[in-house]
Amino acid sequence: MDSPLVPSALRAPFQGRTWRAFLFTLVGLPLSVLAFSLAVSLTSLGVGLLITFLGIPVLAVSLAVSRGLGAVERARVRGLLGVDVPAPAPVRGRTGGAFSWMTAMLRSGASWLHLLYAFAHFPWAVFSFSVSVSFFTWGWGLFTYPVWRWVFPAYLGQDGIQLYGDETRALYLDSPFEVGAACLVGLVFVLLWPPLLRGLTAVDRLLVTGLLGPGRLARRVTELESDRGVAVDTAAADLRRIERELHDGPQARLASLAMDLGLAKEKLAGDPEAAAVLVDEAHGEVKLALKELRDLARGIHPAVLTDRGLDAALSSVAGRSAVPVAVTVDLPGRPVAAIEGLAYFTVVELLRNVSEHARARRASVDVWRSEDRLMLQVRDDGAGGADPARGRGLAGLAERLRSVDGVLAVDSPEGGPTTVTAELPWRA
């Protein structure tokens, strides 16, 4: 039923995601009854026993049970709705003892949210189950009524579904018109059933995400830890690159220069002409070493970027590019040095990809500010097909941008053109 010739509204009642959502509502009620019963009984028992020491372990067990059932709920949402809700941080006592664990459990905000979910989800599960089952029963029952209407006269001794009846009169759906009308009403219910299920399960997703997942602060801490790791790895990779380039380039030339000058010194008295040739070669090595050092320094942080900003620095990069590049920079000021440097190296890396892989005839670079974001966009008319998942260049660039809350978006269909947009936070 996934044919594009069939409208999506007609395909929806037969799609797997609709039946998975229906199964979600069916399974949700018994699980919610279990969670609610355990939460009410254990919590009330623990609160009642708080006048003694026994109330503390009972409440801790109630919270632990709620966390365990919360893990089942997250698995249910992941398996049937395809929503992956990460688990909150586990509860660990400071000393590893039982009393330390109970104290940590009682102080855990995530554990109390799990308990709150057990109370809050029960009435919603009853409502969701009732509505979804009612729509399913009436919808599919009436829609298929012409197929099974024969059951009534054959086994029940009546002409059809009874709409009304008293001691003197009864109204049945038995005429062809009434059967057809019932079938149409059932079709309406069937077509309304999938969007209704999506709405019901959307509330479940909100409850699970808001109460059973990590809090916003915890998610932010996790993101910052991940971004810090990316930034550290990137810095280490840059240091290794600089060390490798120094070793393979200027260091090797300077070692050769030292040997040439040593030979020239030995030949200076006995063979001045040979010494002059060696000095001339050494002079050439010095110029090459200086050029490599300038290129390396430009790769670390170009002086023109520090002195004159992104406009001049990117224009300099465009002038050295093998592909003609038009640069447009429209900024009200300059961002902080870290953001400005990252923006510069992002454009340099993208233009390097254009020169080496895109087979483009021209490219353009646009830089502007949009509210609190610094926007970069690099376009080319090359062959397209750029995909961050297939190479380390764009993927590494995206990770570097994420380390400062940036975003990299690539639009590169086969055959081109390619548009890469980067967003960075604007910090003046």
Tab-separated table of C-alpha atoms in Angstrom, residues 156-384:
chain	number	residue	atom	x	y	z
A	156	LEU	CA	-28.857	-13.884	16.339
A	157	GLY	CA	-32.307	-13.974	14.843
A	158	GLN	CA	-32.380	-10.283	13.817
A	159	ASP	CA	-31.956	-8.430	10.551
A	160	GLY	CA	-28.803	-6.460	11.405
A	161	ILE	CA	-27.231	-3.996	13.832
A	162	GLN	CA	-29.949	-2.619	16.064
A	163	LEU	CA	-29.912	1.168	16.328
A	164	TYR	CA	-33.067	1.518	18.394
A	165	GLY	CA	-35.544	-0.786	20.027
A	166	ASP	CA	-38.377	-0.790	22.564
A	167	GLU	CA	-41.408	-2.947	23.310
A	168	THR	CA	-43.240	-1.933	20.138
A	169	ARG	CA	-40.633	-1.023	17.572
A	170	ALA	CA	-37.007	-1.810	16.575
A	171	LEU	CA	-34.734	-0.156	14.000
A	172	TYR	CA	-32.110	-2.271	12.246
A	173	LEU	CA	-29.473	-1.485	9.629
A	174	ASP	CA	-30.723	-3.987	7.082
A	175	SER	CA	-31.638	-2.220	3.830
A	176	PRO	CA	-28.996	-1.788	1.103
A	177	PHE	CA	-28.994	1.973	1.658
A	178	GLU	CA	-28.532	1.614	5.411
A	179	VAL	CA	-25.786	-0.961	4.947
A	180	GLY	CA	-24.007	1.330	2.465
A	181	ALA	CA	-24.370	4.335	4.804
A	182	ALA	CA	-22.939	2.307	7.692
A	183	CYS	CA	-20.029	1.283	5.484
A	184	LEU	CA	-19.323	4.955	4.597
A	185	VAL	CA	-19.478	6.004	8.245
A	186	GLY	CA	-17.053	3.212	9.049
A	187	LEU	CA	-14.739	4.413	6.281
A	188	VAL	CA	-14.709	7.880	7.836
A	189	PHE	CA	-13.764	6.370	11.196
A	190	VAL	CA	-11.062	4.249	9.558
A	191	LEU	CA	-9.560	7.273	7.803
A	192	LEU	CA	-9.653	9.321	11.017
A	193	TRP	CA	-8.060	6.503	13.002
A	194	PRO	CA	-4.391	7.008	11.887
A	195	PRO	CA	-4.194	10.781	12.581
A	196	LEU	CA	-5.978	10.171	15.874
A	197	LEU	CA	-3.340	7.584	16.811
A	198	ARG	CA	-0.563	10.001	15.824
A	199	GLY	CA	-2.057	12.638	18.096
A	200	LEU	CA	-2.436	10.216	21.005
A	201	THR	CA	1.079	8.849	20.679
A	202	ALA	CA	2.482	12.378	20.337
A	203	VAL	CA	1.307	13.052	23.889
A	204	ASP	CA	2.998	9.826	25.005
A	205	ARG	CA	6.222	10.936	23.339
A	206	LEU	CA	6.062	14.252	25.180
A	207	LEU	CA	5.451	12.530	28.514
A	208	VAL	CA	8.277	10.043	28.022
A	209	THR	CA	10.720	12.654	26.727
A	210	GLY	CA	9.869	15.179	29.426
A	211	LEU	CA	9.663	12.854	32.445
A	212	LEU	CA	11.693	9.725	31.637
A	213	GLY	CA	14.608	11.227	29.726
A	214	PRO	CA	17.509	13.311	30.983
A	215	GLY	CA	16.683	16.896	31.881
A	216	ARG	CA	17.550	19.826	29.662
A	217	LEU	CA	20.521	20.717	31.851
A	218	ALA	CA	21.801	17.129	31.807
A	219	ARG	CA	21.435	16.947	28.019
A	220	ARG	CA	23.274	20.230	27.687
A	221	VAL	CA	26.098	18.987	29.910
A	222	THR	CA	26.361	15.835	27.795
A	223	GLU	CA	26.467	17.894	24.607
A	224	LEU	CA	29.148	20.177	26.042
A	225	GLU	CA	31.223	17.192	27.146
A	226	SER	CA	30.973	15.726	23.657
A	227	ASP	CA	31.822	19.068	22.066
A	228	ARG	CA	34.784	19.468	24.397
A	229	GLY	CA	36.062	16.073	23.329
A	230	VAL	CA	35.731	17.056	19.676
A	231	ALA	CA	37.550	20.338	20.309
A	232	VAL	CA	40.379	18.543	22.135
A	233	ASP	CA	40.707	15.956	19.364
A	234	THR	CA	40.691	18.683	16.725
A	235	ALA	CA	43.370	20.675	18.539
A	236	ALA	CA	45.511	17.538	18.901
A	237	ALA	CA	45.092	16.759	15.198
A	238	ASP	CA	46.110	20.334	14.316
A	239	LEU	CA	49.198	20.075	16.492
A	240	ARG	CA	50.159	16.793	14.816
A	241	ARG	CA	49.632	18.370	11.406
A	242	ILE	CA	51.801	21.363	12.274
A	243	GLU	CA	54.515	19.091	13.678
A	244	ARG	CA	54.421	16.914	10.542
A	245	GLU	CA	54.581	19.903	8.197
A	246	LEU	CA	57.480	21.425	10.146
A	247	HIS	CA	59.337	18.125	10.102
A	248	ASP	CA	58.770	17.425	6.409
A	249	GLY	CA	59.214	20.989	5.165
A	250	PRO	CA	61.186	23.802	6.847
A	251	GLN	CA	63.049	21.508	9.240
A	252	ALA	CA	64.354	19.330	6.415
A	253	ARG	CA	65.336	22.393	4.359
A	254	LEU	CA	67.112	24.012	7.302
A	255	ALA	CA	69.056	20.790	7.932
A	256	SER	CA	70.083	20.747	4.277
A	257	LEU	CA	70.977	24.428	4.521
A	258	ALA	CA	73.226	23.744	7.516
A	259	MET	CA	75.095	21.026	5.620
A	260	ASP	CA	75.506	23.240	2.531
A	261	LEU	CA	76.883	26.101	4.613
A	262	GLY	CA	79.251	23.683	6.376
A	263	LEU	CA	80.600	22.462	3.039
A	264	ALA	CA	80.887	26.040	1.781
A	265	LYS	CA	82.877	26.973	4.871
A	266	GLU	CA	85.311	24.107	4.242
A	267	LYS	CA	85.745	25.022	0.566
A	268	LEU	CA	85.964	28.771	1.094
A	269	ALA	CA	89.752	28.883	1.386
A	270	GLY	CA	90.712	26.198	-1.177
A	271	ASP	CA	87.937	26.501	-3.785
A	272	PRO	CA	86.091	29.851	-3.575
A	273	GLU	CA	84.068	29.183	-6.748
A	274	ALA	CA	82.634	25.906	-5.402
A	275	ALA	CA	81.938	27.643	-2.102
A	276	ALA	CA	80.064	30.397	-3.950
A	277	VAL	CA	77.925	27.758	-5.716
A	278	LEU	CA	77.084	26.137	-2.365
A	279	VAL	CA	76.228	29.505	-0.828
A	280	ASP	CA	73.956	30.294	-3.790
A	281	GLU	CA	72.169	26.952	-3.334
A	282	ALA	CA	71.862	27.656	0.378
A	283	HIS	CA	70.319	31.031	-0.415
A	284	GLY	CA	67.680	29.288	-2.535
A	285	GLU	CA	66.968	26.842	0.296
A	286	VAL	CA	66.532	29.770	2.692
A	287	LYS	CA	63.935	31.387	0.427
A	288	LEU	CA	62.027	28.116	0.056
A	289	ALA	CA	62.117	27.538	3.811
A	290	LEU	CA	60.813	31.059	4.425
A	291	LYS	CA	57.986	30.494	1.955
A	292	GLU	CA	57.016	27.227	3.631
A	293	LEU	CA	57.113	28.906	7.038
A	294	ARG	CA	54.876	31.708	5.749
A	295	ASP	CA	52.414	29.162	4.328
A	296	LEU	CA	52.458	27.252	7.608
A	297	ALA	CA	51.874	30.440	9.613
A	298	ARG	CA	49.026	31.370	7.278
A	299	GLY	CA	47.527	27.933	7.924
A	300	ILE	CA	47.713	28.469	11.684
A	301	HIS	CA	46.287	31.989	11.767
A	302	PRO	CA	46.958	34.456	8.936
A	303	ALA	CA	48.107	37.932	9.877
A	304	VAL	CA	45.641	39.533	7.452
A	305	LEU	CA	42.758	37.962	9.391
A	306	THR	CA	43.989	39.470	12.634
A	307	ASP	CA	44.696	42.874	11.118
A	308	ARG	CA	41.825	43.375	8.665
A	309	GLY	CA	39.139	40.769	9.356
A	310	LEU	CA	37.220	38.191	7.337
A	311	ASP	CA	36.630	40.305	4.237
A	312	ALA	CA	40.314	40.840	3.472
A	313	ALA	CA	41.347	37.347	4.602
A	314	LEU	CA	38.761	35.563	2.467
A	315	SER	CA	39.555	37.788	-0.511
A	316	SER	CA	43.183	36.730	-0.137
A	317	VAL	CA	42.166	33.077	-0.086
A	318	ALA	CA	39.971	33.570	-3.155
A	319	GLY	CA	42.879	35.187	-5.002
A	320	ARG	CA	45.021	32.086	-4.459
A	321	SER	CA	42.260	29.623	-5.428
A	322	ALA	CA	42.540	27.624	-8.642
A	323	VAL	CA	38.830	28.298	-9.263
A	324	PRO	CA	37.549	31.894	-9.715
A	325	VAL	CA	35.789	32.838	-6.488
A	326	ALA	CA	33.500	35.830	-5.811
A	327	VAL	CA	33.547	36.912	-2.158
A	328	THR	CA	30.777	38.955	-0.490
A	329	VAL	CA	31.095	39.828	3.186
A	330	ASP	CA	28.352	41.883	4.859
A	331	LEU	CA	29.030	42.115	8.580
A	332	PRO	CA	28.215	44.937	11.004
A	333	GLY	CA	31.394	44.273	12.942
A	334	ARG	CA	33.849	41.547	13.832
A	335	PRO	CA	33.062	38.467	15.909
A	336	VAL	CA	35.408	37.210	18.595
A	337	ALA	CA	38.732	35.860	17.374
A	338	ALA	CA	37.815	32.196	17.965
A	339	ILE	CA	34.620	32.410	15.886
A	340	GLU	CA	36.318	34.536	13.238
A	341	GLY	CA	39.165	32.042	12.935
A	342	LEU	CA	36.786	29.089	12.710
A	343	ALA	CA	34.757	30.869	10.026
A	344	TYR	CA	37.931	31.557	8.051
A	345	PHE	CA	39.176	27.967	8.198
A	346	THR	CA	35.703	26.666	7.325
A	347	VAL	CA	35.713	28.675	4.100
A	348	VAL	CA	39.340	27.668	3.373
A	349	GLU	CA	38.469	23.983	3.755
A	350	LEU	CA	35.360	24.300	1.585
A	351	LEU	CA	37.257	26.149	-1.155
A	352	ARG	CA	39.975	23.511	-1.021
A	353	ASN	CA	37.312	20.866	-1.628
A	354	VAL	CA	35.979	22.910	-4.546
A	355	SER	CA	39.437	23.135	-6.118
A	356	GLU	CA	40.338	19.476	-5.600
A	357	HIS	CA	37.086	17.557	-6.035
A	358	ALA	CA	34.232	19.612	-7.483
A	359	ARG	CA	35.503	20.145	-11.060
A	360	ALA	CA	33.866	23.561	-10.862
A	361	ARG	CA	34.318	26.569	-13.165
A	362	ARG	CA	33.410	29.209	-10.596
A	363	ALA	CA	32.441	29.514	-6.950
A	364	SER	CA	31.111	32.135	-4.572
A	365	VAL	CA	31.459	32.868	-0.870
A	366	ASP	CA	28.801	34.837	1.056
A	367	VAL	CA	29.189	35.857	4.689
A	368	TRP	CA	26.519	37.729	6.648
A	369	ARG	CA	24.985	38.018	10.084
A	370	SER	CA	21.446	36.818	10.827
A	371	GLU	CA	20.313	37.831	14.320
A	372	ASP	CA	22.717	36.034	16.680
A	373	ARG	CA	24.221	33.740	14.004
A	374	LEU	CA	27.165	34.164	11.665
A	375	MET	CA	26.212	32.662	8.307
A	376	LEU	CA	28.651	31.305	5.720
A	377	GLN	CA	27.646	29.963	2.338
A	378	VAL	CA	29.925	28.513	-0.338
A	379	ARG	CA	28.453	27.668	-3.751
A	380	ASP	CA	30.024	26.075	-6.808
A	381	ASP	CA	28.807	24.850	-10.204
A	382	GLY	CA	30.726	21.591	-10.037
A	383	ALA	CA	29.730	17.958	-10.346
A	384	GLY	CA	27.997	17.757	-6.961
